[in-house]
Coordinates of C-alpha atoms in Angstrom, one line a residue:
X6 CA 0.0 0.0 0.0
X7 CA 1.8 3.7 -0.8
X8 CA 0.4 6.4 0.8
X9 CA 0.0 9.8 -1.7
X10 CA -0.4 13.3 -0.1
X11 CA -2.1 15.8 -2.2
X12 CA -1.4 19.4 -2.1
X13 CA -4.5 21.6 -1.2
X14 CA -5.0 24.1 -4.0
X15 CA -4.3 28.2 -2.7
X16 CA -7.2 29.8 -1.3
X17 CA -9.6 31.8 -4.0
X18 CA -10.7 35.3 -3.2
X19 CA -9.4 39.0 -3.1
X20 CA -5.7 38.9 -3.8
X21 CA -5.0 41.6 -1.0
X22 CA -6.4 39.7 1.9
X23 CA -4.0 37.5 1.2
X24 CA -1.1 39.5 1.7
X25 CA 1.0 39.1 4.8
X26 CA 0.4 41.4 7.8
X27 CA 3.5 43.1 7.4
X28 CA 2.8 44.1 3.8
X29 CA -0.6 45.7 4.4
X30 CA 0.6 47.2 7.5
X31 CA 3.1 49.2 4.6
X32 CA 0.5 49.8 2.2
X33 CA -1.4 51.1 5.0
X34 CA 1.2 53.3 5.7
X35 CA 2.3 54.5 2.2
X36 CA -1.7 55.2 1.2
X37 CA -1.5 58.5 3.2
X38 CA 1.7 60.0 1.2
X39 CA 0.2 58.7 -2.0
X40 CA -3.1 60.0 -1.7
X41 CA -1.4 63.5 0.0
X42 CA 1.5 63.9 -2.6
X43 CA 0.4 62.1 -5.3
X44 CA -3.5 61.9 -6.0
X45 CA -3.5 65.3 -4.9
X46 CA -0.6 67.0 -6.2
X47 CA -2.3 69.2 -8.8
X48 CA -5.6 70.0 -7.5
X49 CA -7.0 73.2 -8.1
X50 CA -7.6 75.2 -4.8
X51 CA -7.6 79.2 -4.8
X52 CA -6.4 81.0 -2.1
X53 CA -9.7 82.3 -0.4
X54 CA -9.7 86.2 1.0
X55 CA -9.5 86.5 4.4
X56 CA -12.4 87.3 6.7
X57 CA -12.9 90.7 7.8
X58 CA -14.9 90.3 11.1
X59 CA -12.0 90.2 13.6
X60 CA -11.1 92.6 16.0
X61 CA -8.9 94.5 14.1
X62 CA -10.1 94.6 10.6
X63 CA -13.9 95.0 11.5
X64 CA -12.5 98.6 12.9
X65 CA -11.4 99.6 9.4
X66 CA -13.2 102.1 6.6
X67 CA -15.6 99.9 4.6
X68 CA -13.0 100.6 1.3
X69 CA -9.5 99.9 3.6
X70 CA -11.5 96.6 4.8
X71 CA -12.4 95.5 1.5
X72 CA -8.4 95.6 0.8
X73 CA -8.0 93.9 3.6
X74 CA -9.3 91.0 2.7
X75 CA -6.4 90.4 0.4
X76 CA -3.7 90.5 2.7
X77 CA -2.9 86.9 2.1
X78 CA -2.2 87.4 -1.5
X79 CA -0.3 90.4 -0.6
X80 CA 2.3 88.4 1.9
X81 CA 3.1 85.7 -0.3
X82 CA 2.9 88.2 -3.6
X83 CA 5.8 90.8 -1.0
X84 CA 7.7 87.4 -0.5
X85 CA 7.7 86.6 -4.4
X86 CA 9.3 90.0 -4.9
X87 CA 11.8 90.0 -2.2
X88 CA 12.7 86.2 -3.9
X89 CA 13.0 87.6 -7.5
X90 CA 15.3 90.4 -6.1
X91 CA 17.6 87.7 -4.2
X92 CA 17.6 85.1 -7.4
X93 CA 18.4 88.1 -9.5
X94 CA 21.8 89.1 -7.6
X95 CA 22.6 85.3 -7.3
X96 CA 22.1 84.6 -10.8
X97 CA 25.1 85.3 -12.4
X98 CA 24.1 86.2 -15.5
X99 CA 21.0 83.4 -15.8
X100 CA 18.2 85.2 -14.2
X101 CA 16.4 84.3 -16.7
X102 CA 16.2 80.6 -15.2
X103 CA 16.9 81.3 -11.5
X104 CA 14.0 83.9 -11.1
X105 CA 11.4 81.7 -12.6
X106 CA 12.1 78.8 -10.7
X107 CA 12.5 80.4 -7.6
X108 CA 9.2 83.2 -8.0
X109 CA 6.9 80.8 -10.1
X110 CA 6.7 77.7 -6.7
X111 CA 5.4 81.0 -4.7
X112 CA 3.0 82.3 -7.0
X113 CA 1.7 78.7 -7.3
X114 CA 0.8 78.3 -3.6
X115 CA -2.3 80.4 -4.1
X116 CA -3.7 77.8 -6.5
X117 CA -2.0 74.5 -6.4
X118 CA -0.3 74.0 -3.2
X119 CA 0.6 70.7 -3.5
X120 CA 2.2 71.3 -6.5
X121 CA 3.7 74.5 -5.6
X122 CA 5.7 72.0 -3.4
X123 CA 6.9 69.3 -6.1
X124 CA 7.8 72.4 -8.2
X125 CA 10.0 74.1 -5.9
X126 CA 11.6 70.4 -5.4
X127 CA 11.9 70.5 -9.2
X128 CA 13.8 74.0 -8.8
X129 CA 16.7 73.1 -6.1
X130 CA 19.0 71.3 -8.5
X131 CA 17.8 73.3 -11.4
X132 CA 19.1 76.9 -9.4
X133 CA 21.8 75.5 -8.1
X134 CA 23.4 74.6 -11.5
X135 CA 22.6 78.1 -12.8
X136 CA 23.7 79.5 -9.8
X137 CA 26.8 81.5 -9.4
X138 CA 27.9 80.8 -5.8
X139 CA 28.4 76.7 -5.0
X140 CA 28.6 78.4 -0.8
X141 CA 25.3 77.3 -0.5
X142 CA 24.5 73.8 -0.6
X143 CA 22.0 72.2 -1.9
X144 CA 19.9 75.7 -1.4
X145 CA 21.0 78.7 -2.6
X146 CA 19.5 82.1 -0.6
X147 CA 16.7 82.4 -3.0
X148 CA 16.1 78.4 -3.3
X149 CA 16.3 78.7 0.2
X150 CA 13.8 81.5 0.8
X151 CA 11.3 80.2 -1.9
X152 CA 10.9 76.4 -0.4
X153 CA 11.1 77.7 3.0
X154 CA 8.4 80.3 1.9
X155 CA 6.1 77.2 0.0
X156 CA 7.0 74.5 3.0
X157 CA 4.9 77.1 5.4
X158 CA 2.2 78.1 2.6
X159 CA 1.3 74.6 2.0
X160 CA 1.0 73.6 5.4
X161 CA -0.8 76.7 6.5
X162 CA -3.6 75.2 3.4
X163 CA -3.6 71.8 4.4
X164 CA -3.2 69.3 6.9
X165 CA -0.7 69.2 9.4
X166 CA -0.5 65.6 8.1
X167 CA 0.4 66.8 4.6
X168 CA 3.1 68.9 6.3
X169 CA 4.9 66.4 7.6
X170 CA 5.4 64.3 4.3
X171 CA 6.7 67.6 2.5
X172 CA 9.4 68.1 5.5
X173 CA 9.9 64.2 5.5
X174 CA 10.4 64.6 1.4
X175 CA 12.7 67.9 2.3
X176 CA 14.9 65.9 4.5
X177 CA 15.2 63.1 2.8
X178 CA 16.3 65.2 -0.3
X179 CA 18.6 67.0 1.4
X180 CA 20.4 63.5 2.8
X181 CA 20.6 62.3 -0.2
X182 CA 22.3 65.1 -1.8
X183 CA 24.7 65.6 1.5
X184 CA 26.0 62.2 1.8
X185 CA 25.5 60.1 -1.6
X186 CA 25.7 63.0 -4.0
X187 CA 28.3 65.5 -2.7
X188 CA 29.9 62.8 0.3
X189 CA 30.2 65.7 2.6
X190 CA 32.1 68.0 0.2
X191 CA 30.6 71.1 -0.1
X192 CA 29.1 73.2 2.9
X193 CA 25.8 72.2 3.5
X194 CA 22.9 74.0 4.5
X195 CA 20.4 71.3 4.6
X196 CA 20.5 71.3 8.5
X197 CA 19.6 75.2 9.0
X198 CA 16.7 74.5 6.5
X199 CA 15.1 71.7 8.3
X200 CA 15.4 72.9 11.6
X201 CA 13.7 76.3 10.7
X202 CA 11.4 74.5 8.8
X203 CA 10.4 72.4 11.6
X204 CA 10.0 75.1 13.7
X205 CA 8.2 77.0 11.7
X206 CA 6.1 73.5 10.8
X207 CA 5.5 72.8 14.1
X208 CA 3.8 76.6 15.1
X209 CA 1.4 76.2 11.8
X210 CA 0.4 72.4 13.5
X211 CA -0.4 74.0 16.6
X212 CA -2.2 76.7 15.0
X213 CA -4.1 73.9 13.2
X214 CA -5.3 72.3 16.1
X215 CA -6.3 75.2 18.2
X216 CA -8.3 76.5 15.3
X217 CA -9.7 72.7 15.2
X218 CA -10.2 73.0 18.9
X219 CA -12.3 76.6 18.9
X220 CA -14.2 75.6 16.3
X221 CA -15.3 72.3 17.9
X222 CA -16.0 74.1 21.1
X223 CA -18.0 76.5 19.3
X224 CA -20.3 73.7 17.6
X225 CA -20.5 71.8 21.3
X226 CA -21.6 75.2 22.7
X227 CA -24.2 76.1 19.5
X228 CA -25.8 72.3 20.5
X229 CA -25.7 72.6 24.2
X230 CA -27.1 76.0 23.9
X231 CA -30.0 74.6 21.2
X232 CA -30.3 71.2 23.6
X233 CA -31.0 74.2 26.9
X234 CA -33.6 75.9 25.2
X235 CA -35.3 72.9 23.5
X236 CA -35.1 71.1 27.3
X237 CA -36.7 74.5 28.7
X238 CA -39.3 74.6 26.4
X239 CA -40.2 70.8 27.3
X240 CA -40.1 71.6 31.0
X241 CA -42.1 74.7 30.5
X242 CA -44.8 72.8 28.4
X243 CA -44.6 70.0 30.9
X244 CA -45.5 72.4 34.1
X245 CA -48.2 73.9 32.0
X246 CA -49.8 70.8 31.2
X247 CA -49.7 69.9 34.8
X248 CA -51.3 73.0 35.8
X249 CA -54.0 72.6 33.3
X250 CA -54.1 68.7 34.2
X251 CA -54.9 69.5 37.6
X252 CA -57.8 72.4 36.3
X253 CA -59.5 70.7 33.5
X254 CA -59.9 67.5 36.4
X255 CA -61.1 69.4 39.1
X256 CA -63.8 70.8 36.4
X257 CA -64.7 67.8 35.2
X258 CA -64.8 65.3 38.6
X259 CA -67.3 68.4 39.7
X260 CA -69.6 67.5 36.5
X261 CA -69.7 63.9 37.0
X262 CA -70.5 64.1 40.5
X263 CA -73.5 66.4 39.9
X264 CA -74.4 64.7 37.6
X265 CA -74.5 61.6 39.6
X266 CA -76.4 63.5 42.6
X267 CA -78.6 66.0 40.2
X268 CA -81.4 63.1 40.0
X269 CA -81.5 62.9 44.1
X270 CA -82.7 66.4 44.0
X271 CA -85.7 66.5 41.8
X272 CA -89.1 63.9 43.2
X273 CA -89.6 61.3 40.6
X274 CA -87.6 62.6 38.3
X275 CA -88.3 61.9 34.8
X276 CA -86.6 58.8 33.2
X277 CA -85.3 60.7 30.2
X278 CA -83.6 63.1 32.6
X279 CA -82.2 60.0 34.9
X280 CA -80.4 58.6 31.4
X281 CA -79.6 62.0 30.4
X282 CA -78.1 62.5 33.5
X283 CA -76.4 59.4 33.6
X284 CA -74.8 60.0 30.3
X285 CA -73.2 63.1 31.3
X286 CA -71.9 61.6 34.0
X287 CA -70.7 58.7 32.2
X288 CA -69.0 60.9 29.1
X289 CA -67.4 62.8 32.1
X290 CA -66.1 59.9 33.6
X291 CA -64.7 58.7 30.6
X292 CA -63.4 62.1 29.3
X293 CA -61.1 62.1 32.9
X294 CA -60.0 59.2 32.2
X295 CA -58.5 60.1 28.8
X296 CA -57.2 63.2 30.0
X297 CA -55.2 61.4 33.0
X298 CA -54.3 58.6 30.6
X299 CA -52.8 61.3 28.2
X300 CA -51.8 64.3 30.1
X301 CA -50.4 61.6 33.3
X302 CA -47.0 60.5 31.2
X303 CA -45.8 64.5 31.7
X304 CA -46.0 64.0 35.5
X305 CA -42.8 63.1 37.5
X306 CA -42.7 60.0 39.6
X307 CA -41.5 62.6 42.5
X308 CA -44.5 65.4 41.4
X309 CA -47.0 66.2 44.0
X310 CA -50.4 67.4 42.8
X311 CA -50.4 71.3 44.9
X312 CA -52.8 71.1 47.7
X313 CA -54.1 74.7 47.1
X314 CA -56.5 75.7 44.4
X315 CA -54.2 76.9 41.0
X316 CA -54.0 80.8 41.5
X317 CA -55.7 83.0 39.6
X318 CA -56.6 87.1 38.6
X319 CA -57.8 87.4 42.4
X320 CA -54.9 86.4 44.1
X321 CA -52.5 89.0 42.2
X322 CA -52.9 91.7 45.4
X323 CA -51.1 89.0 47.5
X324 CA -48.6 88.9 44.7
X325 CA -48.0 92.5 44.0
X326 CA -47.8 92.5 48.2
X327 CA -44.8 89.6 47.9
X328 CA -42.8 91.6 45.6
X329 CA -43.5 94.9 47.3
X330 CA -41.6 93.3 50.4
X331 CA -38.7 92.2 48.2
X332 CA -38.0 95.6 47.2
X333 CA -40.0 96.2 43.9
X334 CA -42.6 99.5 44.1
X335 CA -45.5 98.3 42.1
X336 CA -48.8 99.8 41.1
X337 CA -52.0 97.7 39.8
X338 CA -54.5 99.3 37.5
X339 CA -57.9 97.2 36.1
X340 CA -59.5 98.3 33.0
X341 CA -63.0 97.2 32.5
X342 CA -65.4 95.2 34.1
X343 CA -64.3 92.4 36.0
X344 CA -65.9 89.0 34.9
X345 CA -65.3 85.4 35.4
X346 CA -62.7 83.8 32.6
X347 CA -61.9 80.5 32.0
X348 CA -59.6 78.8 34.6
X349 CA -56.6 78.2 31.9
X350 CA -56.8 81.8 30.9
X351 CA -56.7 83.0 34.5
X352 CA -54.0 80.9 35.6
X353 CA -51.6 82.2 32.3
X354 CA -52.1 85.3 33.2
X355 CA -51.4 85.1 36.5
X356 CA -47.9 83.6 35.6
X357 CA -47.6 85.9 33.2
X358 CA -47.5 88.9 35.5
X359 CA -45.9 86.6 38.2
X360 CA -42.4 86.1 35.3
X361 CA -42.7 89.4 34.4
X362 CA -42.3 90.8 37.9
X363 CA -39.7 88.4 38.6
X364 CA -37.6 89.6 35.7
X365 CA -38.1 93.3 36.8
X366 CA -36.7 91.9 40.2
X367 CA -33.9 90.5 38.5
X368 CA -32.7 92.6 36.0
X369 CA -34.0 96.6 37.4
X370 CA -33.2 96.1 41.1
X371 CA -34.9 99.3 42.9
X372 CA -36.8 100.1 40.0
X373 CA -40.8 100.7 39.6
X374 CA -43.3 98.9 37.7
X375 CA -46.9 98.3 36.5
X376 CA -49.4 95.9 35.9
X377 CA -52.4 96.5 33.8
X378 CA -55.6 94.0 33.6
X379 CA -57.8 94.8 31.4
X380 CA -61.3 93.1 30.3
X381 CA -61.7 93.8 26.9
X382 CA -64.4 92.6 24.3
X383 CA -63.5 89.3 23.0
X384 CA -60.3 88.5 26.0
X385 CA -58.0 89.6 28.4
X386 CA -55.1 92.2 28.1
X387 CA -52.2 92.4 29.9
X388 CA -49.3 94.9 30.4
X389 CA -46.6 94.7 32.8
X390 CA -44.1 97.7 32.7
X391 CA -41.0 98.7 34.7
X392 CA -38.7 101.6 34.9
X393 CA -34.9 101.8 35.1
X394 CA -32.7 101.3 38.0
X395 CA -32.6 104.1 40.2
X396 CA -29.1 104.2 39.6
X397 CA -27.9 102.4 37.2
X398 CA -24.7 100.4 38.2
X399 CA -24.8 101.0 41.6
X400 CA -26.9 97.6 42.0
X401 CA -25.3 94.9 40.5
X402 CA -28.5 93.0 38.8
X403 CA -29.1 89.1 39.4
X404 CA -29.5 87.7 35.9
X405 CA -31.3 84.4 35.8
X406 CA -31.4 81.4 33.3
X407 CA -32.8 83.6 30.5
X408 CA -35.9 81.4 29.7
X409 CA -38.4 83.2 31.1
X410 CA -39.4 85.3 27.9
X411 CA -40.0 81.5 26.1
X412 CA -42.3 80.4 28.9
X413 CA -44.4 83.4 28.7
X414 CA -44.2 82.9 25.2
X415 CA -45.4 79.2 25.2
X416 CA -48.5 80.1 27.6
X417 CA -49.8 82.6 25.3
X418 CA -49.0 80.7 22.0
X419 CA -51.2 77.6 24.1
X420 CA -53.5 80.0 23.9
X421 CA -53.9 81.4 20.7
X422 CA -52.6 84.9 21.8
X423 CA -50.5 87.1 21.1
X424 CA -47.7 88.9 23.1
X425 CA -44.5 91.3 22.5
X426 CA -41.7 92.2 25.1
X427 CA -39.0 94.9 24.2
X428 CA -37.2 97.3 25.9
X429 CA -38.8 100.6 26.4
X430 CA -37.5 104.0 25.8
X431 CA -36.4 105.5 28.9
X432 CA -34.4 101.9 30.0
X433 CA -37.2 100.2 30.9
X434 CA -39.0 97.1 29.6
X435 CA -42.4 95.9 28.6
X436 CA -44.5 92.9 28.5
X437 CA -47.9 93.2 26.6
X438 CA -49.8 90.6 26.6
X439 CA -53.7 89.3 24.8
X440 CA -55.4 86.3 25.5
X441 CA -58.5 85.7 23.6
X442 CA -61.7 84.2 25.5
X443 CA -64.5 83.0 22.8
X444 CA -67.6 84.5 24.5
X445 CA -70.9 82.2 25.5
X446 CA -72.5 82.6 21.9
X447 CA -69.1 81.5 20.0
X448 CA -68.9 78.9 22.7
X449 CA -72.2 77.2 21.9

């Protein structure tokens, strides 16, 4: 018997998955370069004007900002000319080469950065052939100053992961030509350029990351702030849904039990009026029930139903006598006949005026202020007015959380009325208020 031993064929599938670790590990590697240096070399990316809101140029004459804006261009335009006036005395008689390939890498920085870079690599060996003086080596001044000038350009435009492959491509030039090309003969400068470069490198990186940093802060602080307002607006919602809960309920547990006890009053009552009775004690049972089932989920497991009736219109003298002992000098004036309103309406006003004079508190310490009811046809108005600060600056005011404007604002829109609150002329401020109440023949 001979024993054979067959040979399992290669695995099928993608050809890169079956590299070895080590090999992707380097392609991994050498994919950022290529994409950087390579993929990227010649893309087309103007130089975009400079923004004229900082605290400096926002302080400039509308024509001397508009200028302004171009102070990029300018720079590297004032460094092109101080080149082209270097390359020119280092010529020797072939400007016409040196000071094209020492200008034209700068120029190119405001379009193609990338390739602003591979050109000035281009022009090292090309100026120092033309070149008169062999001192410097491998840059002359003006080589020098032009790829010093594009290494900072391009990284200022891109990432600081870009920058270092240009300095890594810089230094690896510069050894080349030091130690294989030359073998140490000539004088090099290689070392000055890559330490300043660095330098210079390293301050753009850190500039990079701050900027990222700010403007990353800035977007956490535009979300927070949005997340605030939308989470006041909930809570504000949530309270006035309570408040209304706890109304509407009271209203309608008094109905059904009426209801229930209106037949006990009346001697042999009818039978119609027993079931008609019975039904309106029935749809008011029911009706509670849906309004607890729906309006409940807004309750907190830790919320306490108040023990007190909800204020209303009638208990704003023991307001206005609160606030009078906390320092605030307040006058109440009532405009038109008083008449009964509906219990939501009431109770927003009432919070109304109670926010409003908590604001005037807050912000006008010592000041004076105002509230006007008035019983209009077809609702309620409301005014609420205060002064300036006695002396203003003298009493440092106690800002609060800024939200109470949005929960006035959310009664009354609950409501289907309207409301403005601005500043008034003489440093005061002003909340006006109108709450529409449909009257008994809309209502039926």
């Amino acid at each position: 018997m001979t024993e054979t031993t067959q040979t399992p064929p290669p695995p099928q599938g993608d050809p890169a998955k079956q590299r070895s670790p080590e090999f992707r590990l380097a392609a991994d590697a050498l994919r950022g370069p290529r994409h950087d240096l390579i993929h990227d070399a010649f893309a087309y990316r103007p130089l975009a004007r400079m923004r004229t809101d900082g605290p400096l140029t926002r302080r400039l004459p509308g024509r001397l900002r508009e200028y302004a804006a171009w102070t990029p261009h300018a720079l590297i335009s004032g460094v092109a000319l101080i080149t082209l006036l270097v390359a020119t005395v280092d010529s020797g008689g072939a400007a016409l080469v040196i000071v094209p390939v020492t200008v034209l890498p700068i120029l190119l920085t405001m379009l193609r950065p990338v390739g602003a870079f591979w050109l000035s690599m281009a022009a090292i060996p090309v100026s120092q052939v033309f070149g008169s003086d062999w001192a410097g080596w491998p840059w002359l001044p003006a080589a020098f100053i032009s790829h010093l000038t594009v290494l900072t350009v391009v990284a200022i435009r891109t990432r600081p992961r870009t920058a270092a492959y240009i300095w890594a491509v810089t230094a690896i030039y510069g050894f080349v030509v030091d130690f294989v090309l030359s073998g140490g003969y000539y004088g090099s400068n290689t070392g000055a350029m890559l330490v300043l470069s660095a330098l210079i490198l390293l301050a753009v990186a850190v500039w990079h990351t701050r900027k990222e940093a700010r403007q990353e802060v800035t977007a956490q602080q535009t979300v927070t702030a949005h997340e605030r307002s939308r989470r006041t607006l909930l809570e504000e919602r949530s309270n006035i849904a309570r408040e209304l809960h706890d109304v509407v309920a009271h209203h309608m547990s008094v109905v059904a039990i009426q209801a229930e006890a209106a037949p006990y009053r009346v001697e042999n009552p009818p039978e119609e009026l027993e079931r008609a009775f019975a039904t309106i004690r029935e749809n008011a049972v029911a009706a509670l029930t849906e309004l607890r089932r729906v309006l409940g989920v807004v309750r907190a497991e830790d919320y306490e139903a108040p023990e007190a009736p909800q204020p209303t219109l009638a208990d704003l003298d023991a307001l206005l006598a609160n606030v009078r002992d906390a320092g605030l000098r307040v006058d109440k004036a009532v405009i038109g006949a008083v008449r009964e309103l509906p219990p939501g309406v009431e109770l927003s006003a009432y919070r109304i005026v109670q926010e409003a004079l908590s604001n005037s508190l807050r912000h006008a310490p010592g000041a004076s202020a105002r509230v006007e009811i008035g019983y209009v046809l077809g609702g309620l108005g409301v005014r609420v007015v205060n002064g300036p600060p006695p002396v203003p600056g003298m009493v440092k005011p106690s800002p609060g959380a800024g939200h109470g404007i949005t929960g006035m604002r959310e009664r009354v829109s609950m409501l289907d009325g309207r409301m403005t609150a601005a500043p008034t002329g003489d440093g005061g401020y002003e909340v006006a208020v109108f709450l529409p109440v449909a009257s008994a023949e809309d209502a039926s």
